[in-house]
Short mmCIF file of C-alpha atoms in Angstrom, two decimals:
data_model
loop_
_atom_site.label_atom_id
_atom_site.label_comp_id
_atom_site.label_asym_id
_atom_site.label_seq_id
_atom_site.Cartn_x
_atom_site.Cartn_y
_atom_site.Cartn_z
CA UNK A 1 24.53 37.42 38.69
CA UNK A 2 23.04 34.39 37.31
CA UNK A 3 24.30 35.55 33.78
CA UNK A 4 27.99 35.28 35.51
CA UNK A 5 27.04 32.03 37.06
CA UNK A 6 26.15 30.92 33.74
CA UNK A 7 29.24 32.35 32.02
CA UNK A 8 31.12 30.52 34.61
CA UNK A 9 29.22 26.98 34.19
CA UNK A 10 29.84 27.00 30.29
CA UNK A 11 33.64 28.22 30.88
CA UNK A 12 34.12 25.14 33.25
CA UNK A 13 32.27 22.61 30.99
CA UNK A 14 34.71 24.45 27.72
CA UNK A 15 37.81 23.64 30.01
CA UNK A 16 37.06 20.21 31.12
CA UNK A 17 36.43 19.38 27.83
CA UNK A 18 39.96 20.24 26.90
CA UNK A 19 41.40 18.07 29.54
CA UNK A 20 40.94 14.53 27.41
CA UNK A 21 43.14 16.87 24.62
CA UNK A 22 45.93 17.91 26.84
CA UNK A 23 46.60 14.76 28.23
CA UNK A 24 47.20 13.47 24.65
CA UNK A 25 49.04 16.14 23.61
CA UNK A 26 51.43 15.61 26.93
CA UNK A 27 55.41 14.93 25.38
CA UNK A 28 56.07 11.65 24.08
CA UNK A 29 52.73 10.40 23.59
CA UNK A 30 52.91 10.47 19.70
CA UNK A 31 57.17 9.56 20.14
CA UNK A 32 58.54 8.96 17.46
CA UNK A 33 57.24 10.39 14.95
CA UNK A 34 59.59 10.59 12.40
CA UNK A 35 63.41 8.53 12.01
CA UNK A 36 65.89 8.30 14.85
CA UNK A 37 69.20 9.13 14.83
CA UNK A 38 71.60 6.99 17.01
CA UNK A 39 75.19 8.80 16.87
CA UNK A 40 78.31 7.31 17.13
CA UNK A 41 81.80 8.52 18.34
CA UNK A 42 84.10 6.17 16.36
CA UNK A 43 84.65 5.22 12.11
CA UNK A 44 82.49 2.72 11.08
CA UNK A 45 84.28 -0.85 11.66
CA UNK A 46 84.93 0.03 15.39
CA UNK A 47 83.07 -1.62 18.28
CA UNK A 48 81.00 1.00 19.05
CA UNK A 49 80.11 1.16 15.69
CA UNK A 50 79.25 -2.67 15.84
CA UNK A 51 77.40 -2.10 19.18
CA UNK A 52 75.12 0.40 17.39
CA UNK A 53 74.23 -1.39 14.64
CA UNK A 54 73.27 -4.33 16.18
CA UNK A 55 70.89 -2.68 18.23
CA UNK A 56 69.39 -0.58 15.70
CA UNK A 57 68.70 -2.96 13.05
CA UNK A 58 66.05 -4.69 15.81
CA UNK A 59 64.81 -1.51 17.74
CA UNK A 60 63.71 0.45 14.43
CA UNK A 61 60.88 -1.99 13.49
CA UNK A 62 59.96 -2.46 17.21
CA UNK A 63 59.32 1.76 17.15
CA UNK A 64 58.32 1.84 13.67
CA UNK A 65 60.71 4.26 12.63
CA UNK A 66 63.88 3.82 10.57
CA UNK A 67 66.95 4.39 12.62
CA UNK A 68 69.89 5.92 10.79
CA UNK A 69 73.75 5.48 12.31
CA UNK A 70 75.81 7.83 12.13
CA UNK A 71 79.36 8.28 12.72
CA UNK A 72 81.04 11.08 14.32
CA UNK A 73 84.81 9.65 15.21
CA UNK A 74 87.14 12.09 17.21
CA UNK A 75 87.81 13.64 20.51
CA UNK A 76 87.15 10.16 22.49
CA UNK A 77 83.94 9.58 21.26
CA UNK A 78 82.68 13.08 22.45
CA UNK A 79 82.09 14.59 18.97
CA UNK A 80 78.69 12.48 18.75
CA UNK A 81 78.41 13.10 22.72
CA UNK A 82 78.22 16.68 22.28
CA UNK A 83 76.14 16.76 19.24
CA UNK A 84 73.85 14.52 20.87
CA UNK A 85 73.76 16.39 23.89
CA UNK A 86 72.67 19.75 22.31
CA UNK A 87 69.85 18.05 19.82
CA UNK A 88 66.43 19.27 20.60
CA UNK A 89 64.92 17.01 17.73
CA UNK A 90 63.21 14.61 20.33
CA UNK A 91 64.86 12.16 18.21
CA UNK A 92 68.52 11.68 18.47
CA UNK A 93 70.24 9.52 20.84
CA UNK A 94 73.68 8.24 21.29
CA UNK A 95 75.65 5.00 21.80
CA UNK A 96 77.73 6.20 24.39
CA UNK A 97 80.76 4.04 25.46
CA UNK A 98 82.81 4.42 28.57
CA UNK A 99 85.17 6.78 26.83
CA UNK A 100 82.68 9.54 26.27
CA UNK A 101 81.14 9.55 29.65
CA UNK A 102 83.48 8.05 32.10
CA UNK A 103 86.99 9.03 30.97
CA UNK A 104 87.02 12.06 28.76
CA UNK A 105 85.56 14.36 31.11
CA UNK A 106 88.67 13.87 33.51
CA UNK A 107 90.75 14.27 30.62
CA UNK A 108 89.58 17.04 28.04
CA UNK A 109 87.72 19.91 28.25
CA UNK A 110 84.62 19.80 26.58
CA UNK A 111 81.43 22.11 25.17
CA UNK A 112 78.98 19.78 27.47
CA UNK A 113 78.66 17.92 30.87
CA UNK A 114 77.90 14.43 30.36
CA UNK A 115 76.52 14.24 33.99
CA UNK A 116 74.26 17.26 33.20
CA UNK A 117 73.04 17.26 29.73
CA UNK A 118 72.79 13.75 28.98
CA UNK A 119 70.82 11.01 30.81
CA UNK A 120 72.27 7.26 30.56
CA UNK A 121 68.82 5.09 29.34
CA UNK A 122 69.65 1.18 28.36
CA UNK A 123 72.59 -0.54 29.12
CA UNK A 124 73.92 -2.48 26.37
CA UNK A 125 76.83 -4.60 26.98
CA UNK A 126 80.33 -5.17 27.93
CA UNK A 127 83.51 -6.02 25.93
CA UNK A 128 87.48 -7.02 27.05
CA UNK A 129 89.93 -4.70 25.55
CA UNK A 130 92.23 -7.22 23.92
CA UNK A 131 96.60 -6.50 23.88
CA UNK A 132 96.71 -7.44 20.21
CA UNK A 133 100.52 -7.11 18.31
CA UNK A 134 101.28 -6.93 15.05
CA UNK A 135 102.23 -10.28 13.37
CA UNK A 136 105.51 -9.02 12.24
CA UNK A 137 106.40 -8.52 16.11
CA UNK A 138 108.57 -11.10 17.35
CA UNK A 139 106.21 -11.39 21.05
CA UNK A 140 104.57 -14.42 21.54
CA UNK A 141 103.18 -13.52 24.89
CA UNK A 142 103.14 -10.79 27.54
CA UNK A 143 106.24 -11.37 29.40
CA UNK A 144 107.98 -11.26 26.09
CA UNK A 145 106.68 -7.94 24.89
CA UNK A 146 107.75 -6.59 28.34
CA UNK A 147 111.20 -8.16 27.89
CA UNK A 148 110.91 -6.31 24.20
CA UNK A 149 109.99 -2.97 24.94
CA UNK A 150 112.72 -2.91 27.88
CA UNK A 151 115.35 -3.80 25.44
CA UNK A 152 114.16 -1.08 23.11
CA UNK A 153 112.49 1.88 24.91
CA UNK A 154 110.48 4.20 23.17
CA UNK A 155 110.55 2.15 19.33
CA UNK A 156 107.26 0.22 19.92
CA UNK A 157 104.26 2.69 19.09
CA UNK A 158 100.73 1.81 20.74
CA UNK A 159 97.49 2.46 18.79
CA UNK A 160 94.63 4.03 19.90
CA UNK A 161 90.69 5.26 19.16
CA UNK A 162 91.80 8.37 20.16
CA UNK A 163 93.14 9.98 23.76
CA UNK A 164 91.34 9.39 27.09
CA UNK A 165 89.88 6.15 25.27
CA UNK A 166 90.22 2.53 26.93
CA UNK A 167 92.66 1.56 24.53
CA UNK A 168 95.19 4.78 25.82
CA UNK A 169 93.65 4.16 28.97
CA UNK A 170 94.81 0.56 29.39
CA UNK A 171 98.06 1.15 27.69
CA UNK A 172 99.01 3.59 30.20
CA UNK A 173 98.15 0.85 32.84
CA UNK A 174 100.20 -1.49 31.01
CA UNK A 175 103.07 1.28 30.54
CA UNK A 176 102.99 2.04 34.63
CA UNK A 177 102.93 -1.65 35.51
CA UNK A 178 105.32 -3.08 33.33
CA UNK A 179 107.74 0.35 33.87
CA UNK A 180 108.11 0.44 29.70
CA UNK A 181 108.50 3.17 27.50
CA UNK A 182 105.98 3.06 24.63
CA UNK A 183 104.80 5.35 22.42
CA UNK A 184 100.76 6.50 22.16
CA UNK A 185 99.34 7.54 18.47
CA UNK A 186 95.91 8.03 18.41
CA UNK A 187 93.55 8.03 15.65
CA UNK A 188 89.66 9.26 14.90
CA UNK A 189 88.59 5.41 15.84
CA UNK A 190 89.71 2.03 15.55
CA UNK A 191 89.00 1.15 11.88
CA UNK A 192 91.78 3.31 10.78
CA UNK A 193 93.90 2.35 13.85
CA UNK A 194 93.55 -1.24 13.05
CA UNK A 195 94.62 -0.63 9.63
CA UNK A 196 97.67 0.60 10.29
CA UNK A 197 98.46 -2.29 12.91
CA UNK A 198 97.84 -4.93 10.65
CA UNK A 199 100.25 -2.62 7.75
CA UNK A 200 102.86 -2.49 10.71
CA UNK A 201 103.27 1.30 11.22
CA UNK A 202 102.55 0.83 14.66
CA UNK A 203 103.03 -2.26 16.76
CA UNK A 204 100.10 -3.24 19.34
CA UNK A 205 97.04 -2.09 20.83
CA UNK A 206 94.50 -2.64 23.40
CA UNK A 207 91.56 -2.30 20.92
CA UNK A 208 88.16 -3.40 22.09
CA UNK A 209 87.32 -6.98 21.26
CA UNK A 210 84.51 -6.54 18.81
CA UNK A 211 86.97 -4.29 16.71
CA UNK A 212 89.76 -7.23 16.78
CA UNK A 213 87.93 -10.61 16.68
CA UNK A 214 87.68 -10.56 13.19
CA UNK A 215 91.09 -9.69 12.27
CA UNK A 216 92.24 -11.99 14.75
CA UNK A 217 90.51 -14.99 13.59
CA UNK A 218 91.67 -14.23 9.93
CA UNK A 219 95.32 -14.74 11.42
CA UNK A 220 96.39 -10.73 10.62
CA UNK A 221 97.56 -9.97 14.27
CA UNK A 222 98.24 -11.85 17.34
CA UNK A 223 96.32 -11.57 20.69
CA UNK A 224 98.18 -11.56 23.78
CA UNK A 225 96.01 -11.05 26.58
CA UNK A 226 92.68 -9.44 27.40
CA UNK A 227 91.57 -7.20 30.43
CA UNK A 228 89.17 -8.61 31.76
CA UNK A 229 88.93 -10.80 35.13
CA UNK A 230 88.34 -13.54 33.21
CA UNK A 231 88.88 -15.00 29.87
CA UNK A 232 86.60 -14.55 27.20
CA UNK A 233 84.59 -17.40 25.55
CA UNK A 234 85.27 -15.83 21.98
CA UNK A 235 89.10 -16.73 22.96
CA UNK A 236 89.64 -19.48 25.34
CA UNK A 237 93.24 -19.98 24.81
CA UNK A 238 94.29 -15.95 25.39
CA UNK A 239 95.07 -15.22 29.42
CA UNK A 240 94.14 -12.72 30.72
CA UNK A 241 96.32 -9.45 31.74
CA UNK A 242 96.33 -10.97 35.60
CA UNK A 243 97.04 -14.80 34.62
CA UNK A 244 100.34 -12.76 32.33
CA UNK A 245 100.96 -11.12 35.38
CA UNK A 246 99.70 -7.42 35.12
CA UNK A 247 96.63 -7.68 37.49
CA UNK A 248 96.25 -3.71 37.62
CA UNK A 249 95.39 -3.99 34.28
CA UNK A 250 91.71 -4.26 34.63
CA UNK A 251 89.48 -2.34 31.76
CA UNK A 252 85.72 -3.21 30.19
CA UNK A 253 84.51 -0.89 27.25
CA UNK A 254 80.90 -0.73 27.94
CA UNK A 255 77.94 0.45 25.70
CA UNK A 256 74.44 2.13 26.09
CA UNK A 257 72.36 4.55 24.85
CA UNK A 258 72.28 7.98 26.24
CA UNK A 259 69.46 10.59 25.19
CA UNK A 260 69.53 14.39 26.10
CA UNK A 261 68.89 15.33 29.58
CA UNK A 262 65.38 17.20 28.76
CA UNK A 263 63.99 14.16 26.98
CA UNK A 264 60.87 13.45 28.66
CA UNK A 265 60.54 10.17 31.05
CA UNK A 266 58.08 8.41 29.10
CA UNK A 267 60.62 8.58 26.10
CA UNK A 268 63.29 7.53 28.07
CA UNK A 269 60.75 4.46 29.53
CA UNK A 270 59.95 3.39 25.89
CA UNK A 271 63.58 3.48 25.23
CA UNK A 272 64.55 1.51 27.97
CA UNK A 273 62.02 -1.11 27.13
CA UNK A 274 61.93 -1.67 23.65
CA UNK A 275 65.92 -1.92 23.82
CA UNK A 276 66.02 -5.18 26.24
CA UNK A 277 63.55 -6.64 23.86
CA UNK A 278 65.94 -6.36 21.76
CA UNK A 279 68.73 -7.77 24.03
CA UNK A 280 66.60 -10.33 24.42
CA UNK A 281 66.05 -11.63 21.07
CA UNK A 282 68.15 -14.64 20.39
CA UNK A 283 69.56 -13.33 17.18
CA UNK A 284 70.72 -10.47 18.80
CA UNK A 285 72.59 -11.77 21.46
CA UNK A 286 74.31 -13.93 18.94
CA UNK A 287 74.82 -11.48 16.75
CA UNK A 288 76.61 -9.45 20.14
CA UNK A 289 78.54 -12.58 21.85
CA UNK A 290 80.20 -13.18 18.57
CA UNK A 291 81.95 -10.50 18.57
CA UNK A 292 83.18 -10.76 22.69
CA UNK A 293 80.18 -9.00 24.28
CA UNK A 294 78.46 -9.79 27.40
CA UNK A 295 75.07 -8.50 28.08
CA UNK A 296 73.89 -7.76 31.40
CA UNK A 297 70.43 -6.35 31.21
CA UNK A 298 69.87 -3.16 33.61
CA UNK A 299 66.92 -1.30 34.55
CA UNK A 300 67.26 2.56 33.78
CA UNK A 301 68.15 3.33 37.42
CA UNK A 302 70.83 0.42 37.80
CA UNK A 303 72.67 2.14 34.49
CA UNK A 304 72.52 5.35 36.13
CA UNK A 305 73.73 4.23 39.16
CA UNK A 306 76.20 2.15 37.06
CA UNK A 307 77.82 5.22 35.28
CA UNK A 308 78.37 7.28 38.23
CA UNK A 309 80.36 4.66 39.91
CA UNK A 310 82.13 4.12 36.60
CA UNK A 311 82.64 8.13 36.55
CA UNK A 312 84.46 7.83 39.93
CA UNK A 313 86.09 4.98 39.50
CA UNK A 314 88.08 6.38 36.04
CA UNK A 315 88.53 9.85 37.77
CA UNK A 316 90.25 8.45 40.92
CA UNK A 317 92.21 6.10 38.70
CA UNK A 318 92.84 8.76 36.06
CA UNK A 319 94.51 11.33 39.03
CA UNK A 320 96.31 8.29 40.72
CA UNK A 321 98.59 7.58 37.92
CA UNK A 322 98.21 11.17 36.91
CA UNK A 323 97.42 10.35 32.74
CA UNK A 324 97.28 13.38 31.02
CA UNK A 325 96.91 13.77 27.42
CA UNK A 326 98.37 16.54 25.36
#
């Protein structure tokens, strides 16, 4: 007996010494330990694209780990949603954009559920989409594209970062609440949408404001409008959709990072954190509201909280006007 008790007594001692070793070894303590991965769903030259690198230039030194970009463009920005979504690296995370998570999944049928296998960490920002026309188009303003597109149904071609993004998504608006016949042609992101708009093989768009301001300051298309309630500091003299008389067309493309589902809370904590530092930095934010964005810090559960009303609020909107993509 006292040879069990004493078996026992050094088994106890053997396991409580473990403890201290355990707790260390619990997931994420060590995060990261090797370079991140933040994935994005558009070419490079697009807004999310812009989004992403604005943050990830500041964050990797803060985690003391390189971060590399990279771009998956296609399917509405759900390419680098899915991929993200079925990592088990510890180590990649996306910049999701209210495409991917809000809109696609009423649209398309996809290999993952956003709502399941991805959780929504740091808010990042919002941009206006912004009606932009090619400089060849003789529309100076929104009643007189209306008046255009009326006269000639069906010969002025929208562009768009692919369907189910906001740029289809507010062109349908537009389409409904003007009662005009345009035509949607998508492409794998806005870099190679743009291109085309400022060549002239098709005529507007409702890209996303960091993907036009630069084009549009350089004088190679025309801004008409943007959809947001109000106008945007980066263009004081453009109205917006409601002050051109279209107030149903309402859209924001917003940005944040989304990590799997199974990623452990501390991870997602650290995350969370060390991203609003960087939203905080001053060179950061000036880097962002130069090119139209307006950041809004969130804690984790405000974001979450954000996304599912944003979920909704596409779906009802989505089944309302009944936009379905082919």
């Amino acid at each position: 007996m006292k040879t069990l008790l004493r078996t026992a007594a050094c088994l106890a001692l053997a396991g409580s010494a473990l403890v201290p070793s355990i707790t260390q070894a619990q997931p994420g303590a060590d995060w990261p330990n090797r370079p991140l991965r933040i994935e994005v769903g558009s070419a490079p030259g697009g807004g999310t694209d812009a989004m992403a690198r604005a943050v990830a230039d500041r964050l990797g030194p803060l985690l003391k780990q390189p971060i590399v970009v990279e771009n998956r463009p296609g399917v509405s920005n759900t390419i680098a949603a899915d991929f993200t979504a079925k990592s088990t690296d510890g180590h990649t995370l996306v910049m999701g954009v209210v495409t991917a998570h809000a809109i696609a999944p009423h649209l398309l049928k996809l290999g993952y559920d956003t709502n399941r296998d991805l959780v929504p960490v740091a808010y990042v920002g919002g941009v206006p989409n912004v009606l932009v026309v090619t400089n060849e188009l003789p529309a100076k303003n929104v009643q007189e594209l209306v008046a255009l597109a009326k006269k000639e149904p069906g010969k002025i071609n929208f562009a768009s970062s692919g369907a189910g993004s906001t740029q289809h998504i507010a062109a349908e608006m537009f389409r409904e609440a003007a009662g005009v016949d345009i035509v949607h042609v998508p492409y794998k992101g806005s870099g190679p949408a743009l291109m085309d708009l400022v060549g002239g093989q098709v005529q507007m768009s409702f890209d996303t404001m960091p993907s036009v301001i630069g084009q549009i300051k350089a004088g190679k298309m025309r801004p008409l409008a943007v959809t947001t309630a109000k106008r945007n500091p980066q263009l004081p003299n453009v109205p917006t959709m409601a002050e051109a008389g279209l107030p149903y067309v309402e859209v924001t493309a917003w940005y944040g990072l989304y990590m799997p589902a199974a990623t452990p809370k501390a991870v997602q904590a650290r995350v969370h954190d060390e991203v609003n530092r960087v939203l905080a930095m001053p060179e950061t934010r000036t880097r962002l509201e130069a090119v139209g964005a307006e950041i809004t810090p969130m804690t984790q559960a405000e974001f979450m909280a954000f996304n599912a009303a944003e979920f909704k609020r596409y779906g009802d909107l989505i089944r309302k006007a009944n936009i379905k993509v082919d």
